[in-house]
PDB file of N, CA and C in Angstrom:
ATOM      1  N   UNK A 166      75.430  47.597  86.205  1.00 58.00           N
ATOM      2  CA  UNK A 166      76.133  48.816  85.837  1.00 58.00           C
ATOM      3  C   UNK A 166      77.510  48.807  86.509  1.00 58.00           C
ATOM      4  N   UNK A 167      78.497  49.196  85.781  1.00 71.00           N
ATOM      5  CA  UNK A 167      79.872  49.186  86.269  1.00 71.00           C
ATOM      6  C   UNK A 167      80.111  50.296  87.289  1.00 71.00           C
ATOM      7  N   UNK A 168      81.003  50.014  88.236  1.00 83.00           N
ATOM      8  CA  UNK A 168      81.401  51.033  89.206  1.00 83.00           C
ATOM      9  C   UNK A 168      82.427  51.999  88.620  1.00 83.00           C
ATOM     10  N   UNK A 169      82.994  51.627  87.484  1.00 87.00           N
ATOM     11  CA  UNK A 169      83.977  52.484  86.825  1.00 87.00           C
ATOM     12  C   UNK A 169      83.271  53.678  86.183  1.00 87.00           C
ATOM     13  N   UNK A 170      83.861  54.864  86.280  1.00 86.00           N
ATOM     14  CA  UNK A 170      83.234  56.027  85.636  1.00 86.00           C
ATOM     15  C   UNK A 170      83.274  55.893  84.115  1.00 86.00           C
ATOM     16  N   UNK A 171      82.227  56.372  83.469  1.00 86.00           N
ATOM     17  CA  UNK A 171      82.183  56.362  82.004  1.00 86.00           C
ATOM     18  C   UNK A 171      83.135  57.433  81.468  1.00 86.00           C
ATOM     19  N   UNK A 172      83.375  57.388  80.171  1.00 88.00           N
ATOM     20  CA  UNK A 172      84.230  58.409  79.550  1.00 88.00           C
ATOM     21  C   UNK A 172      83.628  59.798  79.714  1.00 88.00           C
ATOM     22  N   UNK A 173      82.301  59.895  79.614  1.00 86.00           N
ATOM     23  CA  UNK A 173      81.644  61.195  79.800  1.00 86.00           C
ATOM     24  C   UNK A 173      81.839  61.693  81.230  1.00 86.00           C
ATOM     25  N   UNK A 174      81.709  60.795  82.207  1.00 90.00           N
ATOM     26  CA  UNK A 174      81.915  61.189  83.606  1.00 90.00           C
ATOM     27  C   UNK A 174      83.350  61.640  83.842  1.00 90.00           C
ATOM     28  N   UNK A 175      84.300  60.974  83.225  1.00 92.00           N
ATOM     29  CA  UNK A 175      85.706  61.376  83.357  1.00 92.00           C
ATOM     30  C   UNK A 175      85.929  62.766  82.762  1.00 92.00           C
ATOM     31  N   UNK A 176      85.308  63.032  81.604  1.00 91.00           N
ATOM     32  CA  UNK A 176      85.436  64.345  80.970  1.00 91.00           C
ATOM     33  C   UNK A 176      84.831  65.432  81.848  1.00 91.00           C
ATOM     34  N   UNK A 177      83.652  65.179  82.404  1.00 92.00           N
ATOM     35  CA  UNK A 177      82.998  66.149  83.284  1.00 92.00           C
ATOM     36  C   UNK A 177      83.869  66.428  84.499  1.00 92.00           C
ATOM     37  N   UNK A 178      84.449  65.384  85.103  1.00 94.00           N
ATOM     38  CA  UNK A 178      85.327  65.559  86.262  1.00 94.00           C
ATOM     39  C   UNK A 178      86.564  66.375  85.895  1.00 94.00           C
ATOM     40  N   UNK A 179      87.104  66.144  84.705  1.00 95.00           N
ATOM     41  CA  UNK A 179      88.282  66.891  84.241  1.00 95.00           C
ATOM     42  C   UNK A 179      87.963  68.382  84.087  1.00 95.00           C
ATOM     43  N   UNK A 180      86.814  68.692  83.502  1.00 95.00           N
ATOM     44  CA  UNK A 180      86.404  70.091  83.339  1.00 95.00           C
ATOM     45  C   UNK A 180      86.153  70.721  84.709  1.00 95.00           C
ATOM     46  N   UNK A 181      85.537  69.969  85.604  1.00 94.00           N
ATOM     47  CA  UNK A 181      85.253  70.477  86.955  1.00 94.00           C
ATOM     48  C   UNK A 181      86.550  70.834  87.679  1.00 94.00           C
ATOM     49  N   UNK A 182      87.560  69.972  87.592  1.00 94.00           N
ATOM     50  CA  UNK A 182      88.846  70.250  88.234  1.00 94.00           C
ATOM     51  C   UNK A 182      89.515  71.484  87.633  1.00 94.00           C
ATOM     52  N   UNK A 183      89.413  71.645  86.319  1.00 95.00           N
ATOM     53  CA  UNK A 183      90.061  72.775  85.647  1.00 95.00           C
ATOM     54  C   UNK A 183      89.387  74.110  85.966  1.00 95.00           C
ATOM     55  N   UNK A 184      88.136  74.059  86.418  1.00 95.00           N
ATOM     56  CA  UNK A 184      87.382  75.293  86.668  1.00 95.00           C
ATOM     57  C   UNK A 184      86.892  75.371  88.112  1.00 95.00           C
ATOM     58  N   UNK A 185      87.678  74.803  89.006  1.00 92.00           N
ATOM     59  CA  UNK A 185      87.340  74.811  90.427  1.00 92.00           C
ATOM     60  C   UNK A 185      87.320  76.249  90.951  1.00 92.00           C
ATOM     61  N   UNK A 186      86.250  76.645  91.658  1.00 92.00           N
ATOM     62  CA  UNK A 186      86.180  78.021  92.165  1.00 92.00           C
ATOM     63  C   UNK A 186      87.019  78.209  93.426  1.00 92.00           C
ATOM     64  N   UNK A 187      87.655  79.333  93.535  1.00 91.00           N
ATOM     65  CA  UNK A 187      88.411  79.705  94.745  1.00 91.00           C
ATOM     66  C   UNK A 187      87.815  80.992  95.291  1.00 91.00           C
ATOM     67  N   UNK A 188      87.424  80.991  96.544  1.00 91.00           N
ATOM     68  CA  UNK A 188      86.883  82.199  97.174  1.00 91.00           C
ATOM     69  C   UNK A 188      88.048  83.071  97.627  1.00 91.00           C
ATOM     70  N   UNK A 189      87.999  84.341  97.316  1.00 91.00           N
ATOM     71  CA  UNK A 189      89.042  85.306  97.678  1.00 91.00           C
ATOM     72  C   UNK A 189      88.389  86.528  98.305  1.00 91.00           C
ATOM     73  N   UNK A 190      89.185  87.285  99.052  1.00 91.00           N
ATOM     74  CA  UNK A 190      88.660  88.528  99.624  1.00 91.00           C
ATOM     75  C   UNK A 190      89.807  89.472  99.948  1.00 91.00           C
ATOM     76  N   UNK A 191      89.457  90.732 100.036  1.00 89.00           N
ATOM     77  CA  UNK A 191      90.378  91.741 100.542  1.00 89.00           C
ATOM     78  C   UNK A 191      89.615  92.503 101.617  1.00 89.00           C
ATOM     79  N   UNK A 192      90.037  93.681 101.947  1.00 89.00           N
ATOM     80  CA  UNK A 192      89.365  94.437 103.011  1.00 89.00           C
ATOM     81  C   UNK A 192      87.949  94.867 102.637  1.00 89.00           C
ATOM     82  N   UNK A 193      87.638  94.874 101.351  1.00 89.00           N
ATOM     83  CA  UNK A 193      86.352  95.406 100.902  1.00 89.00           C
ATOM     84  C   UNK A 193      85.478  94.354 100.220  1.00 89.00           C
ATOM     85  N   UNK A 194      86.051  93.578  99.325  1.00 90.00           N
ATOM     86  CA  UNK A 194      85.263  92.704  98.456  1.00 90.00           C
ATOM     87  C   UNK A 194      85.515  91.223  98.711  1.00 90.00           C
ATOM     88  N   UNK A 195      84.521  90.433  98.356  1.00 93.00           N
ATOM     89  CA  UNK A 195      84.607  88.975  98.341  1.00 93.00           C
ATOM     90  C   UNK A 195      84.282  88.545  96.916  1.00 93.00           C
ATOM     91  N   UNK A 196      85.084  87.680  96.324  1.00 92.00           N
ATOM     92  CA  UNK A 196      84.848  87.247  94.965  1.00 92.00           C
ATOM     93  C   UNK A 196      85.291  85.806  94.797  1.00 92.00           C
ATOM     94  N   UNK A 197      84.968  85.260  93.639  1.00 92.00           N
ATOM     95  CA  UNK A 197      85.372  83.912  93.260  1.00 92.00           C
ATOM     96  C   UNK A 197      86.318  84.028  92.079  1.00 92.00           C
ATOM     97  N   UNK A 198      87.436  83.311  92.157  1.00 94.00           N
ATOM     98  CA  UNK A 198      88.339  83.200  91.012  1.00 94.00           C
ATOM     99  C   UNK A 198      88.234  81.780  90.477  1.00 94.00           C
ATOM    100  N   UNK A 199      88.291  81.656  89.166  1.00 94.00           N
ATOM    101  CA  UNK A 199      88.280  80.336  88.563  1.00 94.00           C
ATOM    102  C   UNK A 199      89.719  79.841  88.460  1.00 94.00           C
ATOM    103  N   UNK A 200      89.904  78.565  88.695  1.00 94.00           N
ATOM    104  CA  UNK A 200      91.237  77.972  88.629  1.00 94.00           C
ATOM    105  C   UNK A 200      91.872  78.151  87.247  1.00 94.00           C
ATOM    106  N   UNK A 201      91.038  78.311  86.210  1.00 95.00           N
ATOM    107  CA  UNK A 201      91.572  78.444  84.850  1.00 95.00           C
ATOM    108  C   UNK A 201      92.147  79.827  84.579  1.00 95.00           C
ATOM    109  N   UNK A 202      91.934  80.781  85.504  1.00 93.00           N
ATOM    110  CA  UNK A 202      92.456  82.125  85.318  1.00 93.00           C
ATOM    111  C   UNK A 202      91.531  83.049  84.543  1.00 93.00           C
ATOM    112  N   UNK A 203      90.261  82.683  84.438  1.00 93.00           N
ATOM    113  CA  UNK A 203      89.299  83.492  83.666  1.00 93.00           C
ATOM    114  C   UNK A 203      89.002  84.835  84.305  1.00 93.00           C
ATOM    115  N   UNK A 204      89.386  85.037  85.547  1.00 89.00           N
ATOM    116  CA  UNK A 204      89.160  86.333  86.177  1.00 89.00           C
ATOM    117  C   UNK A 204      88.338  86.243  87.445  1.00 89.00           C
ATOM    118  N   UNK A 205      87.904  87.419  87.921  1.00 92.00           N
ATOM    119  CA  UNK A 205      87.135  87.514  89.160  1.00 92.00           C
ATOM    120  C   UNK A 205      85.643  87.485  88.856  1.00 92.00           C
ATOM    121  N   UNK A 206      84.911  86.762  89.675  1.00 93.00           N
ATOM    122  CA  UNK A 206      83.457  86.709  89.585  1.00 93.00           C
ATOM    123  C   UNK A 206      82.918  87.169  90.929  1.00 93.00           C
ATOM    124  N   UNK A 207      82.308  88.352  90.955  1.00 93.00           N
ATOM    125  CA  UNK A 207      81.795  88.896  92.214  1.00 93.00           C
ATOM    126  C   UNK A 207      80.468  88.261  92.604  1.00 93.00           C
ATOM    127  N   UNK A 208      79.775  87.691  91.661  1.00 91.00           N
ATOM    128  CA  UNK A 208      78.542  86.972  91.929  1.00 91.00           C
ATOM    129  C   UNK A 208      78.820  85.488  91.682  1.00 91.00           C
ATOM    130  N   UNK A 209      78.649  84.608  92.676  1.00 88.00           N
ATOM    131  CA  UNK A 209      78.926  83.184  92.469  1.00 88.00           C
ATOM    132  C   UNK A 209      78.162  82.585  91.285  1.00 88.00           C
ATOM    133  N   UNK A 210      76.985  83.113  90.996  1.00 93.00           N
ATOM    134  CA  UNK A 210      76.208  82.604  89.858  1.00 93.00           C
ATOM    135  C   UNK A 210      76.944  82.844  88.540  1.00 93.00           C
ATOM    136  N   UNK A 211      77.741  83.910  88.469  1.00 95.00           N
ATOM    137  CA  UNK A 211      78.503  84.183  87.246  1.00 95.00           C
ATOM    138  C   UNK A 211      79.566  83.117  87.019  1.00 95.00           C
ATOM    139  N   UNK A 212      80.200  82.649  88.097  1.00 94.00           N
ATOM    140  CA  UNK A 212      81.165  81.557  87.947  1.00 94.00           C
ATOM    141  C   UNK A 212      80.452  80.280  87.529  1.00 94.00           C
ATOM    142  N   UNK A 213      79.278  80.037  88.070  1.00 94.00           N
ATOM    143  CA  UNK A 213      78.505  78.851  87.676  1.00 94.00           C
ATOM    144  C   UNK A 213      78.193  78.884  86.184  1.00 94.00           C
ATOM    145  N   UNK A 214      77.856  80.055  85.664  1.00 95.00           N
ATOM    146  CA  UNK A 214      77.582  80.200  84.229  1.00 95.00           C
ATOM    147  C   UNK A 214      78.849  79.948  83.414  1.00 95.00           C
ATOM    148  N   UNK A 215      79.979  80.453  83.903  1.00 96.00           N
ATOM    149  CA  UNK A 215      81.269  80.225  83.239  1.00 96.00           C
ATOM    150  C   UNK A 215      81.567  78.725  83.184  1.00 96.00           C
ATOM    151  N   UNK A 216      81.401  78.031  84.314  1.00 95.00           N
ATOM    152  CA  UNK A 216      81.647  76.585  84.362  1.00 95.00           C
ATOM    153  C   UNK A 216      80.710  75.848  83.407  1.00 95.00           C
ATOM    154  N   UNK A 217      79.434  76.217  83.407  1.00 94.00           N
ATOM    155  CA  UNK A 217      78.462  75.562  82.529  1.00 94.00           C
ATOM    156  C   UNK A 217      78.843  75.742  81.062  1.00 94.00           C
ATOM    157  N   UNK A 218      79.305  76.927  80.697  1.00 95.00           N
ATOM    158  CA  UNK A 218      79.718  77.186  79.314  1.00 95.00           C
ATOM    159  C   UNK A 218      80.928  76.336  78.937  1.00 95.00           C
ATOM    160  N   UNK A 219      81.882  76.197  79.860  1.00 95.00           N
ATOM    161  CA  UNK A 219      83.068  75.383  79.589  1.00 95.00           C
ATOM    162  C   UNK A 219      82.704  73.901  79.482  1.00 95.00           C
ATOM    163  N   UNK A 220      81.787  73.439  80.305  1.00 93.00           N
ATOM    164  CA  UNK A 220      81.340  72.047  80.246  1.00 93.00           C
ATOM    165  C   UNK A 220      80.589  71.795  78.941  1.00 93.00           C
ATOM    166  N   UNK A 221      79.742  72.723  78.561  1.00 91.00           N
ATOM    167  CA  UNK A 221      79.009  72.624  77.298  1.00 91.00           C
ATOM    168  C   UNK A 221      79.988  72.536  76.130  1.00 91.00           C
ATOM    169  N   UNK A 222      81.036  73.372  76.170  1.00 92.00           N
ATOM    170  CA  UNK A 222      82.053  73.367  75.118  1.00 92.00           C
ATOM    171  C   UNK A 222      82.776  72.015  75.069  1.00 92.00           C
ATOM    172  N   UNK A 223      83.117  71.472  76.232  1.00 91.00           N
ATOM    173  CA  UNK A 223      83.822  70.190  76.288  1.00 91.00           C
ATOM    174  C   UNK A 223      82.962  69.045  75.752  1.00 91.00           C
ATOM    175  N   UNK A 224      81.654  69.149  75.936  1.00 88.00           N
ATOM    176  CA  UNK A 224      80.742  68.105  75.456  1.00 88.00           C
ATOM    177  C   UNK A 224      80.337  68.304  73.999  1.00 88.00           C
ATOM    178  N   UNK A 225      80.900  69.304  73.358  1.00 87.00           N
ATOM    179  CA  UNK A 225      80.619  69.526  71.947  1.00 87.00           C
ATOM    180  C   UNK A 225      79.379  70.346  71.682  1.00 87.00           C
ATOM    181  N   UNK A 226      78.870  70.999  72.702  1.00 88.00           N
ATOM    182  CA  UNK A 226      77.679  71.834  72.543  1.00 88.00           C
ATOM    183  C   UNK A 226      76.399  71.041  72.736  1.00 88.00           C
ATOM    184  N   UNK A 227      75.570  71.494  73.638  1.00 84.00           N
ATOM    185  CA  UNK A 227      74.287  70.844  73.875  1.00 84.00           C
ATOM    186  C   UNK A 227      73.214  71.541  73.051  1.00 84.00           C
ATOM    187  N   UNK A 228      72.361  70.752  72.450  1.00 86.00           N
ATOM    188  CA  UNK A 228      71.242  71.308  71.696  1.00 86.00           C
ATOM    189  C   UNK A 228      69.945  70.699  72.203  1.00 86.00           C
ATOM    190  N   UNK A 229      68.886  71.476  72.126  1.00 84.00           N
ATOM    191  CA  UNK A 229      67.576  70.992  72.565  1.00 84.00           C
ATOM    192  C   UNK A 229      66.913  70.272  71.398  1.00 84.00           C
ATOM    193  N   UNK A 230      66.436  69.073  71.678  1.00 82.00           N
ATOM    194  CA  UNK A 230      65.755  68.261  70.682  1.00 82.00           C
ATOM    195  C   UNK A 230      64.308  68.112  71.129  1.00 82.00           C
ATOM    196  N   UNK A 231      63.383  68.423  70.233  1.00 78.00           N
ATOM    197  CA  UNK A 231      61.962  68.336  70.580  1.00 78.00           C
ATOM    198  C   UNK A 231      61.286  67.277  69.720  1.00 78.00           C
ATOM    199  N   UNK A 232      60.296  66.610  70.311  1.00 74.00           N
ATOM    200  CA  UNK A 232      59.489  65.652  69.564  1.00 74.00           C
ATOM    201  C   UNK A 232      58.126  65.546  70.227  1.00 74.00           C
ATOM    202  N   UNK A 233      57.203  64.943  69.509  1.00 67.00           N
ATOM    203  CA  UNK A 233      55.879  64.681  70.069  1.00 67.00           C
ATOM    204  C   UNK A 233      55.783  63.190  70.310  1.00 67.00           C
ATOM    205  N   UNK A 234      55.425  62.819  71.526  1.00 64.00           N
ATOM    206  CA  UNK A 234      55.315  61.419  71.914  1.00 64.00           C
ATOM    207  C   UNK A 234      53.837  61.077  72.011  1.00 64.00           C
ATOM    208  N   UNK A 235      53.420  60.021  71.323  1.00 61.00           N
ATOM    209  CA  UNK A 235      52.014  59.610  71.363  1.00 61.00           C
ATOM    210  C   UNK A 235      51.689  59.003  72.721  1.00 61.00           C
ATOM    211  N   UNK A 236      50.565  59.414  73.283  1.00 59.00           N
ATOM    212  CA  UNK A 236      50.105  58.884  74.563  1.00 59.00           C
ATOM    213  C   UNK A 236      48.866  58.041  74.267  1.00 59.00           C
ATOM    214  N   UNK A 237      48.952  56.753  74.519  1.00 63.00           N
ATOM    215  CA  UNK A 237      47.835  55.847  74.220  1.00 63.00           C
ATOM    216  C   UNK A 237      46.892  55.783  75.396  1.00 63.00           C
ATOM    217  N   UNK A 238      45.604  55.474  75.259  1.00 60.00           N
ATOM    218  CA  UNK A 238      44.946  54.979  74.046  1.00 60.00           C
ATOM    219  C   UNK A 238      44.358  56.067  73.172  1.00 60.00           C
ATOM    220  N   UNK A 239      44.399  57.308  73.570  1.00 59.00           N
ATOM    221  CA  UNK A 239      43.721  58.354  72.794  1.00 59.00           C
ATOM    222  C   UNK A 239      44.554  58.930  71.651  1.00 59.00           C
ATOM    223  N   UNK A 240      45.799  58.493  71.504  1.00 58.00           N
ATOM    224  CA  UNK A 240      46.686  58.917  70.420  1.00 58.00           C
ATOM    225  C   UNK A 240      46.958  60.413  70.373  1.00 58.00           C
ATOM    226  N   UNK A 241      46.723  61.126  71.444  1.00 63.00           N
ATOM    227  CA  UNK A 241      47.073  62.544  71.475  1.00 63.00           C
ATOM    228  C   UNK A 241      48.564  62.673  71.754  1.00 63.00           C
ATOM    229  N   UNK A 242      49.175  63.641  71.109  1.00 62.00           N
ATOM    230  CA  UNK A 242      50.606  63.838  71.301  1.00 62.00           C
ATOM    231  C   UNK A 242      50.904  64.708  72.502  1.00 62.00           C
ATOM    232  N   UNK A 243      51.987  64.395  73.164  1.00 68.00           N
ATOM    233  CA  UNK A 243      52.455  65.187  74.302  1.00 68.00           C
ATOM    234  C   UNK A 243      53.856  65.677  73.973  1.00 68.00           C
ATOM    235  N   UNK A 244      54.095  66.989  73.951  1.00 70.00           N
ATOM    236  CA  UNK A 244      55.432  67.480  73.590  1.00 70.00           C
ATOM    237  C   UNK A 244      56.469  67.122  74.654  1.00 70.00           C
ATOM    238  N   UNK A 245      57.616  66.700  74.203  1.00 75.00           N
ATOM    239  CA  UNK A 245      58.739  66.360  75.076  1.00 75.00           C
ATOM    240  C   UNK A 245      59.985  67.017  74.511  1.00 75.00           C
ATOM    241  N   UNK A 246      60.933  67.344  75.380  1.00 78.00           N
ATOM    242  CA  UNK A 246      62.215  67.834  74.884  1.00 78.00           C
ATOM    243  C   UNK A 246      63.325  67.280  75.757  1.00 78.00           C
ATOM    244  N   UNK A 247      64.514  67.251  75.204  1.00 79.00           N
ATOM    245  CA  UNK A 247      65.706  66.804  75.926  1.00 79.00           C
ATOM    246  C   UNK A 247      66.900  67.520  75.321  1.00 79.00           C
ATOM    247  N   UNK A 248      67.994  67.517  76.063  1.00 79.00           N
ATOM    248  CA  UNK A 248      69.233  68.086  75.554  1.00 79.00           C
ATOM    249  C   UNK A 248      70.124  66.945  75.092  1.00 79.00           C
ATOM    250  N   UNK A 249      70.721  67.102  73.929  1.00 82.00           N
ATOM    251  CA  UNK A 249      71.625  66.097  73.390  1.00 82.00           C
ATOM    252  C   UNK A 249      72.961  66.755  73.083  1.00 82.00           C
ATOM    253  N   UNK A 250      73.998  65.942  73.104  1.00 80.00           N
ATOM    254  CA  UNK A 250      75.349  66.437  72.895  1.00 80.00           C
ATOM    255  C   UNK A 250      75.933  65.829  71.637  1.00 80.00           C
ATOM    256  N   UNK A 251      76.793  66.570  71.002  1.00 76.00           N
ATOM    257  CA  UNK A 251      77.522  66.053  69.863  1.00 76.00           C
ATOM    258  C   UNK A 251      78.803  65.345  70.279  1.00 76.00           C
ATOM    259  N   UNK A 252      79.020  65.192  71.591  1.00 76.00           N
ATOM    260  CA  UNK A 252      80.255  64.618  72.111  1.00 76.00           C
ATOM    261  C   UNK A 252      80.355  63.148  71.774  1.00 76.00           C
ATOM    262  N   UNK A 253      81.529  62.716  71.361  1.00 76.00           N
ATOM    263  CA  UNK A 253      81.821  61.303  71.168  1.00 76.00           C
ATOM    264  C   UNK A 253      83.170  61.018  71.800  1.00 76.00           C
ATOM    265  N   UNK A 254      83.383  59.768  72.146  1.00 72.00           N
ATOM    266  CA  UNK A 254      84.644  59.363  72.761  1.00 72.00           C
ATOM    267  C   UNK A 254      85.747  59.458  71.718  1.00 72.00           C
ATOM    268  N   UNK A 255      86.818  60.169  72.042  1.00 66.00           N
ATOM    269  CA  UNK A 255      87.983  60.240  71.163  1.00 66.00           C
ATOM    270  C   UNK A 255      89.199  59.841  71.978  1.00 66.00           C
ATOM    271  N   UNK A 256      90.004  59.023  71.421  1.00 51.00           N
ATOM    272  CA  UNK A 256      91.186  58.557  72.154  1.00 51.00           C
ATOM    273  C   UNK A 256      92.434  58.809  71.360  1.00 51.00           C
TER     274      UNK A 256
END
């Protein structure tokens, strides 16, 4: 495996830099501002949700894919799911 970051890793790093959280405070409140200027997030989890939405958007939207995988020797199916992206490398 190469030590060079993949195109997907580069995209994720780019989105992360654009949405880096900054902690701010005044005499009363403590909040997080996003580097992109999206506003104040008084709950850090809200900024995490904002970042996740922006990353999802950059990857072209993640969708859940479900399938049944046969487990041998009894041939009973076991449900599995994964998230897949519509993202492709564009240059």
